[in-house]
Short mmCIF file of C-alpha atoms in Angstrom, two decimals:
data_model
loop_
_atom_site.label_atom_id
_atom_site.label_comp_id
_atom_site.label_asym_id
_atom_site.label_seq_id
_atom_site.Cartn_x
_atom_site.Cartn_y
_atom_site.Cartn_z
CA MET P 304 111.30 -58.45 0.02
CA ILE P 305 114.52 -60.47 0.00
CA LEU P 306 117.50 -58.25 0.83
CA LYS P 307 120.07 -61.04 1.05
CA THR P 308 120.06 -64.67 -0.02
CA LYS P 309 121.86 -67.53 1.68
CA THR P 310 125.65 -67.36 1.19
CA LEU P 311 126.79 -70.82 0.10
CA GLN P 312 129.91 -72.14 1.83
CA MET P 313 132.37 -74.81 0.76
CA THR P 314 131.29 -77.67 3.02
CA LYS P 315 132.53 -81.25 3.16
CA THR P 316 131.20 -83.03 6.24
CA PRO P 317 127.71 -84.58 6.17
CA GLN P 318 126.68 -82.43 9.16
CA THR P 319 127.61 -79.12 7.54
CA ILE P 320 126.08 -80.15 4.22
CA ALA P 321 122.82 -81.04 5.99
CA GLY P 322 122.90 -77.76 7.95
CA GLN P 323 123.33 -75.73 4.79
CA LYS P 324 120.53 -77.65 3.08
CA GLN P 325 118.20 -76.85 5.99
CA GLU P 326 119.01 -73.12 5.78
CA GLN P 327 118.33 -73.21 2.03
CA ASP P 328 114.97 -74.91 2.64
CA VAL P 329 113.93 -72.21 5.12
CA ALA P 330 115.13 -69.47 2.76
CA PHE P 331 113.00 -71.01 0.00
CA PHE P 332 109.79 -70.80 2.06
CA LEU P 333 110.59 -67.25 3.14
CA ARG P 334 111.18 -66.21 -0.45
CA ARG P 335 107.92 -67.73 -1.64
CA ALA P 336 105.98 -65.96 1.10
CA PHE P 337 107.55 -62.49 1.29
CA LYS P 338 109.55 -61.71 -1.86
CA ASP P 339 106.91 -59.23 -3.12
CA ASN P 340 106.04 -57.65 0.22
CA PRO P 341 107.86 -54.31 0.81
CA GLU P 342 106.77 -54.35 4.47
CA VAL P 343 108.66 -57.58 5.19
CA LEU P 344 112.44 -57.56 4.70
CA VAL P 345 114.24 -60.91 4.75
CA ILE P 346 117.98 -61.26 5.28
CA ASN P 347 119.37 -64.78 5.10
CA ASP P 348 122.74 -65.69 6.64
CA PHE P 349 123.45 -62.38 8.38
CA LYS P 350 126.80 -62.11 10.16
CA PHE P 351 127.80 -59.01 12.13
CA SER P 352 130.14 -57.78 14.85
CA PHE P 353 129.50 -55.36 17.68
CA ASN P 354 131.21 -54.58 20.97
CA ASP P 355 133.94 -57.20 20.42
CA GLU P 356 131.33 -59.91 19.78
CA THR P 357 130.39 -61.66 16.53
CA ALA P 358 127.05 -63.32 15.75
CA GLN P 359 125.58 -65.14 12.79
CA ILE P 360 121.81 -65.15 12.32
CA ASP P 361 120.47 -67.80 9.93
CA HIS P 362 117.40 -65.75 8.96
CA LEU P 363 116.42 -62.26 10.07
CA ILE P 364 113.04 -60.73 9.30
CA VAL P 365 112.33 -57.02 9.68
CA TYR P 366 108.68 -56.03 9.40
CA THR P 367 106.42 -53.08 10.16
CA TYR P 368 106.26 -53.75 13.90
CA GLY P 369 109.59 -55.34 14.70
CA PHE P 370 111.91 -58.28 14.20
CA VAL P 371 111.91 -62.07 14.05
CA LEU P 372 115.12 -64.11 14.28
CA ILE P 373 115.10 -67.69 13.00
CA GLU P 374 117.65 -70.37 13.84
CA SER P 375 117.75 -73.31 11.41
CA LYS P 376 118.64 -76.78 12.68
CA SER P 377 119.06 -79.92 10.62
CA ILE P 378 117.71 -82.72 12.80
CA LYS P 379 117.06 -86.10 11.21
CA GLY P 380 115.62 -88.23 13.96
CA HIS P 381 114.00 -87.57 17.31
CA VAL P 382 114.49 -84.40 19.34
CA LYS P 383 113.66 -83.97 23.02
CA VAL P 384 113.91 -81.11 25.48
CA ASN P 385 113.67 -81.68 29.24
CA ASN P 386 112.29 -79.34 31.90
CA GLN P 387 115.70 -77.71 32.31
CA GLY P 388 115.74 -76.75 28.63
CA GLU P 389 118.44 -79.29 27.74
CA TRP P 390 118.27 -80.70 24.21
CA THR P 391 118.96 -84.26 23.05
CA ARG P 392 118.55 -85.85 19.66
CA SER P 393 118.88 -89.30 18.14
CA TYR P 394 121.00 -90.23 15.13
CA ASN P 395 121.28 -93.83 13.92
CA SER P 396 119.50 -94.93 17.11
CA GLN P 397 122.14 -93.20 19.25
CA TRP P 398 121.12 -90.39 21.60
CA SER P 399 123.40 -87.45 22.24
CA GLY P 400 123.15 -83.98 23.74
CA MET P 401 123.15 -80.83 21.63
CA SER P 402 123.39 -77.13 22.34
CA SER P 403 120.10 -75.30 22.65
CA PRO P 404 119.29 -73.35 19.46
CA ILE P 405 116.81 -71.33 21.52
CA LYS P 406 119.57 -70.08 23.84
CA GLN P 407 121.76 -69.44 20.80
CA VAL P 408 119.22 -67.23 19.07
CA GLU P 409 118.50 -65.41 22.36
CA LEU P 410 122.15 -64.31 22.49
CA GLN P 411 122.03 -63.25 18.84
CA GLN P 412 118.94 -61.15 19.51
CA ALA P 413 120.52 -59.46 22.53
CA LEU P 414 123.61 -58.45 20.51
CA LEU P 415 121.46 -57.24 17.60
CA LYS P 416 119.45 -55.06 20.01
CA GLU P 417 122.64 -53.56 21.40
CA MET P 418 123.89 -52.69 17.93
CA PHE P 419 120.56 -51.14 16.93
CA MET P 420 120.36 -49.02 20.08
CA HIS P 421 123.92 -47.81 19.58
CA HIS P 422 123.14 -46.63 16.03
CA ARG P 423 119.49 -45.58 16.56
CA ASN P 424 120.20 -41.89 15.92
CA ASN P 425 121.43 -42.74 12.41
CA ILE P 426 118.67 -45.22 11.59
CA LEU P 427 115.39 -43.90 12.98
CA SER P 428 113.83 -40.47 12.81
CA LYS P 429 112.69 -38.42 15.81
CA LEU P 430 109.06 -38.63 16.91
CA LEU P 431 107.41 -35.30 16.04
CA GLY P 432 110.92 -34.06 15.34
CA ILE P 433 111.70 -34.02 19.09
CA LYS P 434 112.09 -37.44 20.73
CA GLN P 435 114.55 -39.94 19.30
CA GLN P 436 112.89 -43.27 18.58
CA GLY P 437 114.48 -46.55 19.63
CA PHE P 438 114.10 -50.32 19.30
CA ASN P 439 113.23 -51.59 22.79
CA GLY P 440 109.50 -50.93 22.38
CA ARG P 441 109.31 -52.89 19.13
CA CYS P 442 108.13 -56.48 18.77
CA TRP P 443 110.98 -58.96 19.17
CA HIS P 444 110.48 -62.69 18.49
CA TYR P 445 112.71 -65.65 17.74
CA LEU P 446 111.96 -69.14 16.44
CA CYS P 447 113.76 -72.36 15.65
CA ALA P 448 113.06 -74.18 12.38
CA VAL P 449 113.97 -77.88 12.27
CA SER P 450 114.02 -80.33 9.40
CA SER P 451 110.66 -81.50 8.12
CA ASN P 452 111.57 -85.16 8.75
CA ALA P 453 112.43 -84.58 12.42
CA VAL P 454 110.29 -86.27 15.08
CA ILE P 455 109.52 -83.76 17.84
CA ASP P 456 108.55 -85.13 21.25
CA ARG P 457 106.29 -82.32 22.47
CA LYS P 458 104.73 -84.27 25.35
CA THR P 459 107.75 -83.83 27.61
CA MET P 460 108.90 -80.55 26.10
CA PRO P 461 108.45 -77.29 28.06
CA LYS P 462 105.69 -75.17 26.50
CA GLU P 463 107.91 -72.11 26.12
CA VAL P 464 110.26 -74.20 23.96
CA SER P 465 107.52 -75.99 22.03
CA ASP P 466 105.93 -72.65 21.12
CA LYS P 467 109.15 -71.57 19.40
CA LEU P 468 109.95 -74.84 17.61
CA TYR P 469 108.52 -75.43 14.12
CA LYS P 470 109.09 -77.70 11.21
CA THR P 471 110.18 -75.85 8.09
CA GLU P 472 106.90 -76.14 6.17
CA PHE P 473 104.89 -74.63 9.05
CA LEU P 474 107.25 -71.74 9.72
CA VAL P 475 105.60 -69.17 7.42
CA ASP P 476 102.18 -69.73 9.00
CA GLU P 477 103.60 -68.92 12.42
CA LEU P 478 105.44 -65.88 11.08
CA LYS P 479 102.21 -64.48 9.65
CA ASN P 480 100.52 -64.99 13.02
CA ILE P 481 103.35 -63.20 14.79
CA MET P 482 103.52 -60.26 12.38
CA ASN P 483 99.74 -59.91 12.11
CA LEU P 484 100.07 -57.41 9.28
CA LYS P 485 96.97 -55.48 8.31
CA HIS P 486 96.05 -53.24 5.43
CA LYS P 487 97.34 -49.70 5.94
CA LEU P 488 93.82 -48.27 6.08
CA ILE P 489 92.73 -50.76 8.73
CA ARG P 490 95.94 -50.07 10.62
CA PHE P 491 95.25 -46.35 10.57
CA ILE P 492 91.74 -46.57 12.01
CA SER P 493 92.40 -49.45 14.43
CA VAL P 494 92.37 -48.55 18.12
CA THR P 495 93.07 -52.05 19.45
CA ASP P 496 96.47 -52.56 17.84
CA THR P 497 98.81 -50.39 19.91
CA ARG P 498 102.07 -51.71 18.49
CA PRO P 499 104.46 -48.90 17.42
CA ASP P 500 105.21 -49.27 13.73
CA PHE P 501 108.04 -48.39 11.39
CA SER P 502 107.31 -46.20 8.40
CA GLN P 503 108.35 -47.52 5.01
CA GLN P 504 111.21 -45.03 5.05
CA GLU P 505 112.38 -46.35 8.41
CA LEU P 506 112.08 -49.95 7.20
CA ASP P 507 114.27 -49.11 4.22
CA SER P 508 116.77 -47.37 6.50
CA ILE P 509 116.96 -50.41 8.79
CA GLY P 510 117.45 -52.73 5.82
CA GLN P 511 120.21 -50.52 4.44
CA PHE P 512 121.93 -50.43 7.81
CA LEU P 513 121.84 -54.21 8.24
CA ILE P 514 123.23 -54.90 4.79
CA SER P 515 126.02 -52.40 5.47
CA GLN P 516 126.96 -54.31 8.65
CA HIS P 517 127.09 -57.78 7.08
CA ILE P 518 130.44 -59.57 7.16
CA ASP P 519 131.05 -61.77 4.12
CA SER P 520 132.45 -65.11 5.32
CA ASN P 521 133.60 -66.04 1.83
CA THR P 522 135.75 -62.90 1.70
CA GLN P 523 137.22 -63.83 5.07
CA GLN P 524 138.14 -67.29 3.87
CA ALA P 525 139.59 -65.96 0.64
CA ASN P 526 141.87 -63.65 2.60
CA ASN P 527 142.84 -66.49 4.99
CA ALA P 528 141.88 -64.30 7.92
CA PRO P 529 140.66 -65.88 11.16
CA VAL P 530 137.03 -65.15 11.91
CA GLY P 531 136.81 -62.45 14.56
CA LEU P 532 136.34 -58.78 15.18
CA LYS P 533 140.06 -57.98 15.19
CA GLN P 534 140.56 -59.30 11.65
CA THR P 535 137.29 -58.36 9.97
CA GLN P 536 135.21 -55.26 10.50
CA PRO P 537 131.66 -54.69 9.23
CA ARG P 538 131.14 -52.24 6.42
CA PRO P 539 130.85 -48.61 7.43
CA TYR P 540 127.33 -47.24 7.52
CA ALA P 541 126.36 -43.94 5.97
CA PRO P 542 123.85 -42.11 8.22
CA LYS P 543 120.29 -41.86 6.97
CA LEU P 544 118.78 -38.75 5.47
CA LYS P 545 116.67 -36.35 7.49
CA PRO P 546 112.97 -37.32 7.68
CA GLU P 547 111.86 -34.35 5.62
CA LEU P 548 114.07 -35.36 2.70
CA GLU P 549 113.26 -38.01 0.17
CA LEU P 550 115.04 -41.23 1.10
CA THR P 551 117.31 -42.73 -1.52
CA LEU P 552 118.95 -45.90 -0.25
CA GLU P 553 122.65 -46.43 -0.76
CA PRO P 554 123.66 -49.98 -1.63
CA ALA P 555 126.35 -51.15 0.75
CA SER P 556 126.38 -54.18 -1.46
CA ALA P 557 124.54 -55.17 -4.61
CA PRO P 558 121.10 -56.65 -3.83
CA THR P 559 121.90 -60.34 -3.76
CA HIS P 560 118.51 -61.41 -5.10
CA HIS P 561 119.38 -59.92 -8.49
CA LEU P 562 121.52 -62.82 -9.68
CA ALA P 563 121.98 -61.52 -13.18
CA GLN P 564 123.17 -58.20 -11.83
CA SER P 565 125.64 -59.87 -9.45
CA THR P 566 126.98 -62.03 -12.25
CA ALA P 567 127.44 -58.97 -14.43
CA ALA P 568 129.50 -57.33 -11.70
CA ILE P 569 131.79 -60.38 -11.49
CA LEU P 570 132.24 -60.73 -15.23
CA ALA P 571 132.58 -57.01 -15.97
CA PRO P 572 135.87 -56.19 -17.74
CA VAL P 573 138.47 -54.12 -15.95
CA ALA P 574 138.27 -50.55 -17.20
CA VAL P 575 139.46 -47.13 -16.17
CA VAL P 576 136.87 -44.37 -15.96
CA ALA P 577 137.44 -41.13 -17.82
CA LEU P 578 137.86 -37.89 -15.89
CA ALA P 579 138.22 -34.37 -17.22
CA PRO P 580 141.89 -33.20 -17.46
CA ASP P 581 141.48 -30.81 -14.51
CA GLN P 582 139.12 -32.99 -12.49
CA HIS P 583 140.11 -34.74 -9.28
CA PRO P 584 138.12 -37.90 -8.56
CA ILE P 585 135.44 -37.39 -5.90
CA LEU P 586 134.13 -40.93 -6.20
CA SER P 587 136.16 -43.86 -4.92
CA CYS P 588 135.66 -47.32 -3.44
CA LYS P 589 134.87 -46.92 0.26
CA TYR P 590 136.69 -50.16 1.04
CA CYS P 591 140.04 -50.01 -0.80
CA GLY P 592 140.08 -46.39 -1.99
CA GLU P 593 140.36 -47.19 -5.72
CA SER P 594 139.28 -44.06 -7.62
CA THR P 595 139.51 -44.96 -11.31
CA GLN P 596 139.17 -48.71 -11.89
CA TYR P 597 135.55 -49.60 -11.29
CA THR P 598 132.38 -50.50 -13.17
CA PRO P 599 129.21 -48.36 -12.95
CA MET P 600 126.01 -50.31 -12.29
CA TYR P 601 122.39 -49.69 -11.44
CA GLY P 602 120.29 -51.64 -8.95
CA LYS P 603 117.33 -51.41 -6.60
CA PHE P 604 118.96 -48.65 -4.57
CA GLY P 605 120.16 -46.52 -7.50
CA TYR P 606 123.51 -46.01 -9.20
CA TYR P 607 126.62 -47.56 -7.66
CA ILE P 608 130.10 -48.70 -8.65
CA ASN P 609 131.59 -52.18 -8.45
CA CYS P 610 135.31 -51.93 -7.68
CA ASN P 611 137.55 -53.88 -10.05
CA GLN P 612 140.18 -54.20 -7.34
CA CYS P 613 138.27 -55.55 -4.32
CA SER P 614 134.90 -56.40 -5.97
CA LYS P 615 132.96 -54.40 -3.33
CA ASN P 616 130.12 -51.97 -4.10
CA THR P 617 129.90 -48.25 -3.30
CA SER P 618 126.98 -45.92 -3.88
CA MET P 619 127.48 -43.01 -6.29
CA LYS P 620 125.20 -40.86 -4.16
CA LEU P 621 127.50 -38.60 -2.13
CA PRO P 622 127.02 -35.45 -0.04
CA CYS P 623 127.33 -32.24 -2.04
CA PRO P 624 131.05 -31.25 -2.22
CA GLN P 625 130.06 -27.56 -2.02
CA CYS P 626 127.41 -27.32 0.75
CA MET P 627 127.71 -30.87 2.21
CA SER P 628 123.96 -31.39 1.85
CA LYS P 629 122.81 -35.00 1.54
CA ASN P 630 119.85 -33.97 -0.61
CA THR P 631 121.63 -35.06 -3.78
CA LYS P 632 120.77 -37.16 -6.78
CA VAL P 633 122.83 -39.02 -9.38
CA THR P 634 121.77 -38.70 -13.01
CA LYS P 635 123.05 -40.43 -16.14
CA ARG P 636 123.06 -38.85 -19.60
CA LYS P 637 124.39 -41.22 -22.20
CA GLU P 638 127.72 -42.30 -20.67
CA THR P 639 128.16 -39.42 -18.21
CA TYR P 640 127.26 -39.68 -14.51
CA THR P 641 126.56 -36.43 -12.65
CA LEU P 642 125.95 -35.59 -8.99
CA ASN P 643 123.26 -32.92 -8.52
CA CYS P 644 122.51 -31.03 -5.30
CA ALA P 645 118.87 -30.02 -4.79
CA ASP P 646 119.75 -27.48 -2.07
CA CYS P 647 122.45 -25.31 -3.64
CA GLY P 648 122.10 -26.31 -7.31
CA PHE P 649 125.71 -27.51 -7.54
CA GLU P 650 126.48 -30.06 -10.26
CA SER P 651 129.59 -32.18 -10.48
CA ARG P 652 130.44 -34.72 -13.13
CA LEU P 653 131.46 -37.93 -11.41
CA PHE P 654 132.95 -39.57 -14.46
CA ARG P 655 132.32 -40.59 -18.05
CA TRP P 656 132.15 -44.27 -18.85
#
């Protein structure tokens, strides 16, 4: 399942254009392979900040047993790696050194692990309702995908580097080997596969959390803000529901693979929602606080609003204003949106469109 597509940037230099083309090529193969698989979540061009550090992962895959990070590199020519792990490549018959994409993705993985462990209580459920689960025991892998027309000199390349370096068209085959996904029935009766797995609910929770943490580089550029933690913060994350409750995902942003839906949000006319004369708004944009000028929409994760002021998305699903339970549901009857609490029976009209 594709949770986020590649965010296109305004690029001018041949190097950046080639780099973006390579990322699009990898994203294409990932989409063809996993777009209909709910047990494989794909996030392209994921940028996040944690602990005063910022990282950008070209492609992140979350699957039943763990995670795979993929670094894309546009290399047109020969590429070599010596025994010290130092990379060189040729361009127009000229050799030059380059930074190691393997070391780069290692640092990205370490920061991602730190962020997951910090938020594990809000993402994963407790084992048997007692022990909090974590992320260290999961499967963690990283790969580097290079251009299909690159010439890789594997004879002099260290094996640990060669095993992680793949041309774009062979990447999916290696991913399937790494993930080694089996039918749920076979997984249940298997005694040889001891990998701890995520439930579908936990997978959805992880996907929701990651999307909520993504930093939109286009928004940064539009605001003329320097890239960095001090200027741009990731989106706040709403804690997951308790395991015994039905999970309803909240869209931190509209699912980017629904292009028609995203276009509708951009082109939607500015309008003011209607509230009852004595009603105070309980629904507002979680980014700019706008409480009346937004457009209601529906997507993969349920009902949400697209703010007409900042163009960000906020879920309509809120905790119950009366008992603060998160076991709530948003319903729509004609043009009226209502928040319903399953625990105390409280109903509150959000607005009428």
